[in-house]
Amino acid sequence: MPLHVTDFTWTQTESTVHIKVPLKGAKAGSVDIVSTEEYLKLHFPPFLFEAFLFEPVDDDRSTAKVGNGVAVFTLPKKTAKMWEHLMMTTGIRERALLKQQEKLSAESKQKAEKRQAERKYALETMMKLETEEKERIQKMKDAEREQMTAELAAWQMKRKQEAEKAQKNQNHQIQPRGSTDTAEHRLMEVQKNKDGESFPAYHPLSCFIKSIQTRLPPPRPRGNIPVTFTPRVFPTALRESLVSEEEEWLKKQAEARRAVNAEPEELQDLTEEERNPDWLKQKGDKCFTNGDYVGAVKAYSLGIRLNGSIPALYSNRAACHLKLRNLHKAIEDSSKALDLLTPAVPANAAARVRASVRRGTAFCQLELYAEGLQDYEAALKIDPHNTGLQEDAQMIRSIIQGSGSPSSQ
């Protein structure tokens, strides 16, 4: 509960009241002051000074000075007269507090109205600036449009004048020099001597053009010129040193194609074993071991027809194509096997190494050593400790760098 200050002093004149309140050791920054026309409060914990003034004062001109351990209030009176007492205690507190609340509410409302007016002014200013900017841009567009229209009209007029001038120059060049009557007469005579017709005197240009047309030879008859080319299987230029190798390669290609494309017996006529892709794979492996590469290709191809999702059938058929020098087919089958061997897991690592090596070998035999080296390096990533793969890869690098020879591959 606050302690009320009673040891204050006050003096007055007919126009002003002076009140002096001791602060009792309180700091100036900790003093809370509330002042209205009829109420004055000074609070510096734990002390409290309240005064319900005897008469109303001018709160707007009132002043308070805090310092040197004392607070001094100067309160101008609204009515110039001497007060009988400083304070009144009957019903003034509620009235003073109500006036204070009304004052604070009015100030708050005034601030809100001021902020609203400022926002409204800012919005109106922004809208005005945007409208002016739009008008400026529209004026620029209109000016550019008018300029372009004027330039287009001037260009069209210039073209028209140039065309008229060119037409006049052309007419002047066609018109023969000398008397017009003589030129027309000469043209009419020339035409009349040739086809027995004459043109009116007011069409000399038509006479001249027709006379020229009659002297032109007739167009040549239309015809077709046959062009034949020597058939060439290989895209490279014909070189005598490779003719025998290319013919041998084509022969082996044809043999392998006939073996692969040979239609097997109808599926309903196959035995139970021949319907099993695993049995066909084992049969192909046995044919490959015995050197029957064509038979192995046929067995693997039939297995692929029955089940085209077994990577080993494609990889083993690629090995047969390598033996038959059917290199492009070997690349196709190796690529298909690598596609089926995904995702890469430890269980299919060995199969991926075989397919990569077979495709790399086919590339190298086609003299595409850069592509072959990529496949060998892919195989080495799977099996980095394989000394045979390391030696083959180093040999391919030597060939690419020019320090080795293709014959050593």
Tab-separated table of C-alpha atoms in Angstrom:
chain	number	residue	atom	x	y	z
A	1	MET	CA	0.000	0.000	0.000
A	2	PRO	CA	1.528	3.387	-0.972
A	3	LEU	CA	2.494	6.006	1.608
A	4	HIS	CA	0.756	9.346	1.091
A	5	VAL	CA	2.939	12.429	1.140
A	6	THR	CA	1.691	15.076	3.578
A	7	ASP	CA	4.693	17.367	3.949
A	8	PHE	CA	4.111	19.272	0.704
A	9	THR	CA	3.819	23.065	0.500
A	10	TRP	CA	1.828	25.297	-1.820
A	11	THR	CA	1.457	28.950	-2.622
A	12	GLN	CA	-0.875	30.854	-4.903
A	13	THR	CA	-1.561	34.071	-6.671
A	14	GLU	CA	-4.802	35.117	-8.327
A	15	SER	CA	-3.640	33.457	-11.581
A	16	THR	CA	-1.272	30.625	-10.574
A	17	VAL	CA	-0.844	27.844	-8.013
A	18	HIS	CA	2.648	26.581	-7.049
A	19	ILE	CA	3.004	23.199	-5.370
A	20	LYS	CA	6.306	21.817	-4.003
A	21	VAL	CA	6.506	18.077	-3.176
A	22	PRO	CA	9.664	16.521	-1.614
A	23	LEU	CA	10.787	13.335	-3.452
A	24	LYS	CA	12.298	11.693	-0.366
A	25	GLY	CA	15.358	10.324	-2.122
A	26	ALA	CA	13.596	9.111	-5.306
A	27	LYS	CA	15.387	9.484	-8.666
A	28	ALA	CA	13.935	11.760	-11.331
A	29	GLY	CA	13.576	8.894	-13.806
A	30	SER	CA	11.399	6.840	-11.441
A	31	VAL	CA	8.752	9.568	-10.901
A	32	ASP	CA	5.336	9.067	-12.547
A	33	ILE	CA	3.200	12.222	-13.030
A	34	VAL	CA	-0.484	12.432	-14.014
A	35	SER	CA	-2.066	15.870	-14.450
A	36	THR	CA	-5.546	17.006	-15.464
A	37	GLU	CA	-7.561	20.178	-14.982
A	38	GLU	CA	-8.832	19.028	-11.576
A	39	TYR	CA	-6.427	16.229	-10.543
A	40	LEU	CA	-2.701	15.960	-9.915
A	41	LYS	CA	-0.829	12.760	-9.053
A	42	LEU	CA	2.853	12.237	-8.250
A	43	HIS	CA	3.959	8.629	-7.715
A	44	PHE	CA	7.503	7.602	-6.707
A	45	PRO	CA	7.311	4.210	-4.996
A	46	PRO	CA	6.485	3.662	-2.273
A	47	PHE	CA	5.205	7.259	-1.908
A	48	LEU	CA	2.120	8.813	-3.505
A	49	PHE	CA	0.942	12.383	-3.717
A	50	GLU	CA	-2.624	13.149	-4.899
A	51	ALA	CA	-4.381	16.497	-5.104
A	52	PHE	CA	-8.014	17.034	-6.147
A	53	LEU	CA	-7.757	20.729	-6.959
A	54	PHE	CA	-10.150	23.249	-5.539
A	55	GLU	CA	-10.748	24.867	-8.947
A	56	PRO	CA	-9.933	23.768	-12.532
A	57	VAL	CA	-6.505	24.720	-13.934
A	58	ASP	CA	-5.210	25.086	-17.500
A	59	ASP	CA	-3.616	21.662	-18.007
A	60	ASP	CA	-2.108	22.573	-21.400
A	61	ARG	CA	-0.054	25.414	-19.868
A	62	SER	CA	0.825	23.582	-16.653
A	63	THR	CA	4.473	22.644	-16.050
A	64	ALA	CA	6.367	20.274	-13.745
A	65	LYS	CA	10.058	20.406	-12.818
A	66	VAL	CA	11.715	17.456	-11.085
A	67	GLY	CA	15.205	17.784	-9.651
A	68	ASN	CA	17.326	18.374	-6.547
A	69	GLY	CA	15.049	16.066	-4.503
A	70	VAL	CA	11.891	18.046	-5.116
A	71	ALA	CA	9.067	18.298	-7.690
A	72	VAL	CA	7.686	21.763	-8.434
A	73	PHE	CA	4.332	22.196	-10.233
A	74	THR	CA	3.185	25.469	-11.773
A	75	LEU	CA	-0.569	25.354	-12.485
A	76	PRO	CA	-2.217	28.372	-14.191
A	77	LYS	CA	-5.780	28.951	-12.934
A	78	LYS	CA	-8.680	29.048	-15.360
A	79	THR	CA	-10.500	31.578	-13.110
A	80	ALA	CA	-8.423	34.370	-11.608
A	81	LYS	CA	-9.270	34.333	-7.918
A	82	MET	CA	-7.816	33.203	-4.632
A	83	TRP	CA	-8.574	29.610	-3.523
A	84	GLU	CA	-9.774	28.863	-0.039
A	85	HIS	CA	-8.104	25.444	-0.077
A	86	LEU	CA	-5.741	23.539	-2.386
A	87	MET	CA	-7.773	20.356	-2.558
A	88	MET	CA	-11.350	19.132	-2.487
A	89	THR	CA	-12.272	15.591	-1.559
A	90	THR	CA	-15.923	15.281	-2.547
A	91	GLY	CA	-16.453	13.361	-5.844
A	92	ILE	CA	-13.505	14.868	-7.570
A	93	ARG	CA	-11.410	11.735	-7.908
A	94	GLU	CA	-13.882	9.935	-10.149
A	95	ARG	CA	-14.469	13.064	-12.224
A	96	ALA	CA	-10.760	13.704	-12.610
A	97	LEU	CA	-10.014	10.134	-13.621
A	98	LEU	CA	-12.901	10.174	-16.093
A	99	LYS	CA	-11.560	13.362	-17.658
A	100	GLN	CA	-8.116	11.807	-17.859
A	101	GLN	CA	-9.521	8.768	-19.616
A	102	GLU	CA	-11.483	10.984	-21.991
A	103	LYS	CA	-8.356	12.964	-22.715
A	104	LEU	CA	-6.297	9.859	-23.409
A	105	SER	CA	-9.091	8.443	-25.576
A	106	ALA	CA	-9.325	11.685	-27.549
A	107	GLU	CA	-5.556	11.738	-28.067
A	108	SER	CA	-5.600	8.106	-29.210
A	109	LYS	CA	-8.491	8.800	-31.596
A	110	GLN	CA	-6.712	11.859	-32.933
A	111	LYS	CA	-3.548	9.816	-33.551
A	112	ALA	CA	-5.553	7.091	-35.301
A	113	GLU	CA	-7.282	9.665	-37.504
A	114	LYS	CA	-3.913	11.205	-38.308
A	115	ARG	CA	-2.435	7.817	-39.275
A	116	GLN	CA	-5.495	7.049	-41.402
A	117	ALA	CA	-5.187	10.406	-43.144
A	118	GLU	CA	-1.479	9.801	-43.783
A	119	ARG	CA	-2.176	6.341	-45.248
A	120	LYS	CA	-4.949	7.767	-47.411
A	121	TYR	CA	-2.658	10.526	-48.643
A	122	ALA	CA	0.113	8.030	-49.412
A	123	LEU	CA	-2.320	5.778	-51.323
A	124	GLU	CA	-3.714	8.699	-53.305
A	125	THR	CA	-0.195	9.890	-54.096
A	126	MET	CA	0.864	6.430	-55.263
A	127	MET	CA	-2.243	6.067	-57.443
A	128	LYS	CA	-1.604	9.504	-58.905
A	129	LEU	CA	2.002	8.588	-59.716
A	130	GLU	CA	0.915	5.296	-61.333
A	131	THR	CA	-1.703	7.112	-63.432
A	132	GLU	CA	0.867	9.680	-64.553
A	133	GLU	CA	3.325	6.880	-65.439
A	134	LYS	CA	0.671	5.035	-67.463
A	135	GLU	CA	-0.240	8.229	-69.293
A	136	ARG	CA	3.428	8.896	-70.028
A	137	ILE	CA	3.947	5.386	-71.399
A	138	GLN	CA	0.770	5.641	-73.486
A	139	LYS	CA	1.941	8.969	-74.914
A	140	MET	CA	5.292	7.393	-75.829
A	141	LYS	CA	3.502	4.496	-77.532
A	142	ASP	CA	1.237	6.869	-79.443
A	143	ALA	CA	4.212	8.969	-80.522
A	144	GLU	CA	6.134	5.893	-81.678
A	145	ARG	CA	3.053	4.591	-83.505
A	146	GLU	CA	2.589	7.918	-85.284
A	147	GLN	CA	6.287	7.997	-86.181
A	148	MET	CA	6.194	4.451	-87.554
A	149	THR	CA	3.024	5.227	-89.521
A	150	ALA	CA	4.641	8.306	-91.017
A	151	GLU	CA	7.817	6.393	-91.878
A	152	LEU	CA	5.778	3.585	-93.454
A	153	ALA	CA	3.765	6.060	-95.516
A	154	ALA	CA	6.960	7.792	-96.657
A	155	TRP	CA	8.531	4.427	-97.543
A	156	GLN	CA	5.450	3.368	-99.536
A	157	MET	CA	5.417	6.697	-101.362
A	158	LYS	CA	9.120	6.349	-102.152
A	159	ARG	CA	8.616	2.812	-103.459
A	160	LYS	CA	5.697	3.985	-105.577
A	161	GLN	CA	7.757	6.814	-107.027
A	162	GLU	CA	10.663	4.450	-107.728
A	163	ALA	CA	8.317	2.002	-109.441
A	164	GLU	CA	6.790	4.754	-111.584
A	165	LYS	CA	10.254	6.012	-112.462
A	166	ALA	CA	11.440	2.503	-113.359
A	167	GLN	CA	8.337	1.961	-115.515
A	168	LYS	CA	8.972	5.244	-117.340
A	169	ASN	CA	12.627	4.313	-117.917
A	170	GLN	CA	11.598	0.876	-119.214
A	171	ASN	CA	9.054	2.391	-121.618
A	172	HIS	CA	11.650	4.878	-122.755
A	173	GLN	CA	14.192	2.109	-123.435
A	174	ILE	CA	11.702	-0.028	-125.376
A	175	GLN	CA	10.456	2.881	-127.466
A	176	PRO	CA	12.695	3.072	-130.640
A	177	ARG	CA	14.367	6.367	-131.329
A	178	GLY	CA	13.162	8.507	-134.186
A	179	SER	CA	9.661	9.253	-135.365
A	180	THR	CA	6.914	7.377	-133.538
A	181	ASP	CA	4.930	6.947	-136.687
A	182	THR	CA	7.938	5.516	-138.475
A	183	ALA	CA	8.647	3.024	-135.606
A	184	GLU	CA	5.037	1.903	-135.482
A	185	HIS	CA	4.925	1.573	-139.214
A	186	ARG	CA	8.130	-0.491	-139.200
A	187	LEU	CA	6.834	-2.814	-136.461
A	188	MET	CA	3.536	-3.272	-138.250
A	189	GLU	CA	5.305	-4.028	-141.495
A	190	VAL	CA	7.591	-6.591	-139.832
A	191	GLN	CA	4.680	-8.346	-138.207
A	192	LYS	CA	2.595	-8.200	-141.359
A	193	ASN	CA	5.355	-9.739	-143.444
A	194	LYS	CA	5.715	-12.645	-141.011
A	195	ASP	CA	2.169	-13.788	-140.283
A	196	GLY	CA	-0.023	-11.615	-142.494
A	197	GLU	CA	-1.533	-9.706	-139.557
A	198	SER	CA	-1.245	-6.099	-138.516
A	199	PHE	CA	-1.798	-4.419	-135.157
A	200	PRO	CA	-3.489	-1.079	-134.491
A	201	ALA	CA	-1.219	1.936	-134.407
A	202	TYR	CA	-1.941	2.517	-130.707
A	203	HIS	CA	-0.288	-0.846	-129.660
A	204	PRO	CA	3.351	-0.509	-130.823
A	205	LEU	CA	4.724	-2.331	-127.720
A	206	SER	CA	2.512	-5.373	-128.316
A	207	CYS	CA	3.685	-5.507	-131.911
A	208	PHE	CA	7.309	-5.370	-130.806
A	209	ILE	CA	6.928	-8.149	-128.190
A	210	LYS	CA	5.051	-10.441	-130.582
A	211	SER	CA	7.683	-9.929	-133.265
A	212	ILE	CA	10.406	-10.933	-130.778
A	213	GLN	CA	8.462	-14.008	-129.644
A	214	THR	CA	8.084	-15.236	-133.200
A	215	ARG	CA	11.892	-15.225	-133.593
A	216	LEU	CA	12.576	-17.305	-130.384
A	217	PRO	CA	13.284	-21.057	-130.850
A	218	PRO	CA	10.793	-23.527	-129.347
A	219	PRO	CA	11.641	-24.983	-125.879
A	220	ARG	CA	13.510	-28.254	-125.690
A	221	PRO	CA	11.482	-31.397	-125.030
A	222	ARG	CA	11.351	-32.693	-121.452
A	223	GLY	CA	13.090	-35.950	-120.548
A	224	ASN	CA	14.694	-37.991	-117.735
A	225	ILE	CA	18.382	-38.749	-117.378
A	226	PRO	CA	19.004	-42.078	-115.580
A	227	VAL	CA	21.727	-41.999	-112.916
A	228	THR	CA	23.107	-45.196	-111.432
A	229	PHE	CA	25.535	-45.732	-108.586
A	230	THR	CA	27.786	-48.637	-107.812
A	231	PRO	CA	26.353	-50.555	-104.848
A	232	ARG	CA	28.506	-50.250	-101.779
A	233	VAL	CA	27.851	-52.098	-98.518
A	234	PHE	CA	30.499	-50.375	-96.414
A	235	PRO	CA	30.322	-46.633	-95.736
A	236	THR	CA	34.085	-46.210	-96.125
A	237	ALA	CA	35.844	-45.570	-99.409
A	238	LEU	CA	36.788	-48.618	-101.505
A	239	ARG	CA	40.378	-49.648	-100.742
A	240	GLU	CA	42.072	-52.499	-102.517
A	241	SER	CA	43.858	-53.582	-99.330
A	242	LEU	CA	40.553	-54.326	-97.548
A	243	VAL	CA	38.524	-55.884	-100.347
A	244	SER	CA	39.255	-59.469	-99.315
A	245	GLU	CA	38.572	-58.788	-95.607
A	246	GLU	CA	35.296	-57.043	-96.429
A	247	GLU	CA	34.131	-59.881	-98.693
A	248	GLU	CA	34.966	-62.437	-96.008
A	249	TRP	CA	33.125	-60.390	-93.410
A	250	LEU	CA	30.050	-60.119	-95.630
A	251	LYS	CA	30.107	-63.863	-96.218
A	252	LYS	CA	30.210	-64.589	-92.495
A	253	GLN	CA	27.495	-62.022	-91.891
A	254	ALA	CA	25.242	-63.738	-94.410
A	255	GLU	CA	25.915	-67.162	-92.903
A	256	ALA	CA	25.167	-65.956	-89.374
A	257	ARG	CA	22.034	-64.155	-90.598
A	258	ARG	CA	20.771	-67.290	-92.297
A	259	ALA	CA	21.447	-69.290	-89.142
A	260	VAL	CA	19.655	-66.775	-86.901
A	261	ASN	CA	16.729	-66.126	-89.236
A	262	ALA	CA	16.139	-69.807	-89.946
A	263	GLU	CA	12.654	-70.426	-88.714
A	264	PRO	CA	12.568	-73.193	-86.034
A	265	GLU	CA	9.789	-75.716	-85.822
A	266	GLU	CA	6.457	-74.373	-84.698
A	267	LEU	CA	6.261	-73.985	-80.969
A	268	GLN	CA	3.520	-76.594	-80.684
A	269	ASP	CA	5.833	-79.134	-82.325
A	270	LEU	CA	8.671	-78.582	-79.844
A	271	THR	CA	9.473	-81.200	-77.240
A	272	GLU	CA	9.228	-80.448	-73.576
A	273	GLU	CA	12.975	-79.950	-73.328
A	274	GLU	CA	13.056	-77.636	-76.344
A	275	ARG	CA	10.438	-75.439	-74.652
A	276	ASN	CA	12.816	-74.855	-71.717
A	277	PRO	CA	15.138	-71.797	-72.216
A	278	ASP	CA	17.578	-73.134	-69.625
A	279	TRP	CA	17.928	-76.406	-71.541
A	280	LEU	CA	18.455	-74.425	-74.763
A	281	LYS	CA	21.146	-72.366	-72.998
A	282	GLN	CA	22.938	-75.533	-71.920
A	283	LYS	CA	22.657	-76.884	-75.450
A	284	GLY	CA	24.091	-73.660	-76.867
A	285	ASP	CA	26.947	-73.765	-74.337
A	286	LYS	CA	27.746	-77.331	-75.423
A	287	CYS	CA	27.704	-76.359	-79.115
A	288	PHE	CA	29.991	-73.404	-78.348
A	289	THR	CA	32.435	-75.679	-76.523
A	290	ASN	CA	32.470	-78.050	-79.516
A	291	GLY	CA	33.112	-75.165	-81.939
A	292	ASP	CA	29.611	-75.289	-83.507
A	293	TYR	CA	29.020	-71.544	-83.256
A	294	VAL	CA	26.168	-71.499	-85.770
A	295	GLY	CA	24.326	-74.217	-83.826
A	296	ALA	CA	24.957	-72.327	-80.599
A	297	VAL	CA	23.512	-69.131	-82.137
A	298	LYS	CA	20.440	-71.084	-83.232
A	299	ALA	CA	19.915	-72.549	-79.735
A	300	TYR	CA	20.358	-69.198	-77.990
A	301	SER	CA	18.045	-67.483	-80.498
A	302	LEU	CA	15.296	-70.067	-79.879
A	303	GLY	CA	15.733	-69.566	-76.139
A	304	ILE	CA	15.394	-65.809	-76.594
A	305	ARG	CA	12.187	-66.339	-78.578
A	306	LEU	CA	10.787	-68.350	-75.690
A	307	ASN	CA	12.043	-65.987	-72.944
A	308	GLY	CA	13.717	-62.715	-73.905
A	309	SER	CA	14.521	-61.630	-70.360
A	310	ILE	CA	17.477	-63.950	-69.655
A	311	PRO	CA	20.733	-61.919	-69.905
A	312	ALA	CA	22.949	-65.014	-70.299
A	313	LEU	CA	21.301	-65.936	-73.632
A	314	TYR	CA	22.228	-62.555	-75.144
A	315	SER	CA	25.724	-62.513	-73.600
A	316	ASN	CA	26.547	-66.058	-74.817
A	317	ARG	CA	25.138	-65.348	-78.275
A	318	ALA	CA	27.399	-62.274	-78.375
A	319	ALA	CA	30.369	-64.591	-77.761
A	320	CYS	CA	29.248	-66.759	-80.719
A	321	HIS	CA	28.963	-63.675	-82.948
A	322	LEU	CA	32.508	-62.716	-81.976
A	323	LYS	CA	33.726	-66.115	-83.169
A	324	LEU	CA	31.749	-65.731	-86.419
A	325	ARG	CA	33.104	-62.150	-86.847
A	326	ASN	CA	29.529	-60.888	-86.745
A	327	LEU	CA	30.731	-57.894	-84.752
A	328	HIS	CA	27.721	-55.585	-84.960
A	329	LYS	CA	25.440	-58.383	-83.745
A	330	ALA	CA	27.896	-59.012	-80.909
A	331	ILE	CA	27.637	-55.355	-79.856
A	332	GLU	CA	23.833	-55.499	-79.982
A	333	ASP	CA	23.587	-58.672	-77.867
A	334	SER	CA	26.154	-57.421	-75.318
A	335	SER	CA	24.276	-54.123	-74.955
A	336	LYS	CA	20.973	-55.987	-74.482
A	337	ALA	CA	22.575	-58.214	-71.822
A	338	LEU	CA	23.920	-55.154	-69.957
A	339	ASP	CA	20.450	-53.562	-70.075
A	340	LEU	CA	18.926	-56.689	-68.520
A	341	LEU	CA	21.671	-56.864	-65.862
A	342	THR	CA	20.275	-53.862	-64.015
A	343	PRO	CA	20.269	-52.854	-61.251
A	344	ALA	CA	23.954	-53.575	-60.647
A	345	VAL	CA	24.237	-55.905	-57.669
A	346	PRO	CA	27.063	-58.199	-56.477
A	347	ALA	CA	25.124	-61.244	-57.728
A	348	ASN	CA	25.406	-60.188	-61.410
A	349	ALA	CA	28.900	-58.626	-61.238
A	350	ALA	CA	30.580	-61.490	-63.107
A	351	ALA	CA	27.920	-61.436	-65.847
A	352	ARG	CA	28.353	-57.668	-66.288
A	353	VAL	CA	32.139	-58.107	-66.596
A	354	ARG	CA	31.691	-60.740	-69.345
A	355	ALA	CA	29.177	-58.648	-71.301
A	356	SER	CA	31.353	-55.511	-71.064
A	357	VAL	CA	34.491	-57.378	-72.198
A	358	ARG	CA	32.671	-58.983	-75.151
A	359	ARG	CA	31.300	-55.643	-76.321
A	360	GLY	CA	34.688	-53.973	-75.838
A	361	THR	CA	36.339	-56.761	-77.875
A	362	ALA	CA	33.840	-56.241	-80.706
A	363	PHE	CA	34.558	-52.513	-80.733
A	364	CYS	CA	38.308	-53.096	-80.833
A	365	GLN	CA	37.964	-55.564	-83.730
A	366	LEU	CA	36.006	-52.857	-85.554
A	367	GLU	CA	38.983	-50.542	-84.791
A	368	LEU	CA	36.821	-48.406	-82.486
A	369	TYR	CA	39.444	-48.499	-79.746
A	370	ALA	CA	38.112	-45.547	-77.710
A	371	GLU	CA	34.706	-47.202	-77.277
A	372	GLY	CA	36.359	-50.547	-76.538
A	373	LEU	CA	38.561	-48.980	-73.861
A	374	GLN	CA	35.461	-47.550	-72.141
A	375	ASP	CA	33.944	-51.047	-71.830
A	376	TYR	CA	37.223	-52.533	-70.518
A	377	GLU	CA	37.488	-49.746	-67.943
A	378	ALA	CA	33.866	-50.407	-66.901
A	379	ALA	CA	34.773	-54.077	-66.411
A	380	LEU	CA	37.827	-53.064	-64.351
A	381	LYS	CA	35.640	-50.982	-62.054
A	382	ILE	CA	33.679	-54.140	-61.272
A	383	ASP	CA	36.764	-56.429	-61.013
A	384	PRO	CA	39.748	-54.113	-60.373
A	385	HIS	CA	42.146	-56.944	-59.425
A	386	ASN	CA	41.805	-58.881	-62.695
A	387	THR	CA	45.316	-58.826	-64.160
A	388	GLY	CA	44.131	-60.044	-67.568
A	389	LEU	CA	41.729	-57.124	-67.899
A	390	GLN	CA	44.454	-54.720	-66.762
A	391	GLU	CA	46.843	-55.985	-69.437
A	392	ASP	CA	44.191	-55.823	-72.181
A	393	ALA	CA	43.192	-52.286	-71.181
A	394	GLN	CA	46.830	-51.150	-71.187
A	395	MET	CA	47.300	-52.707	-74.645
A	396	ILE	CA	44.271	-50.775	-75.973
A	397	ARG	CA	45.661	-47.542	-74.493
A	398	SER	CA	48.973	-48.183	-76.222
A	399	ILE	CA	47.170	-48.694	-79.541
A	400	ILE	CA	45.238	-45.421	-79.088
A	401	GLN	CA	48.445	-43.557	-78.208
A	402	GLY	CA	50.211	-45.046	-81.216
A	403	SER	CA	52.752	-47.083	-79.275
A	404	GLY	CA	51.092	-50.415	-80.072
A	405	SER	CA	49.648	-52.094	-83.135
A	406	PRO	CA	46.152	-53.423	-83.811
A	407	SER	CA	47.582	-56.809	-84.691
A	408	SER	CA	48.660	-57.311	-81.091
A	409	GLN	CA	45.055	-57.000	-79.839
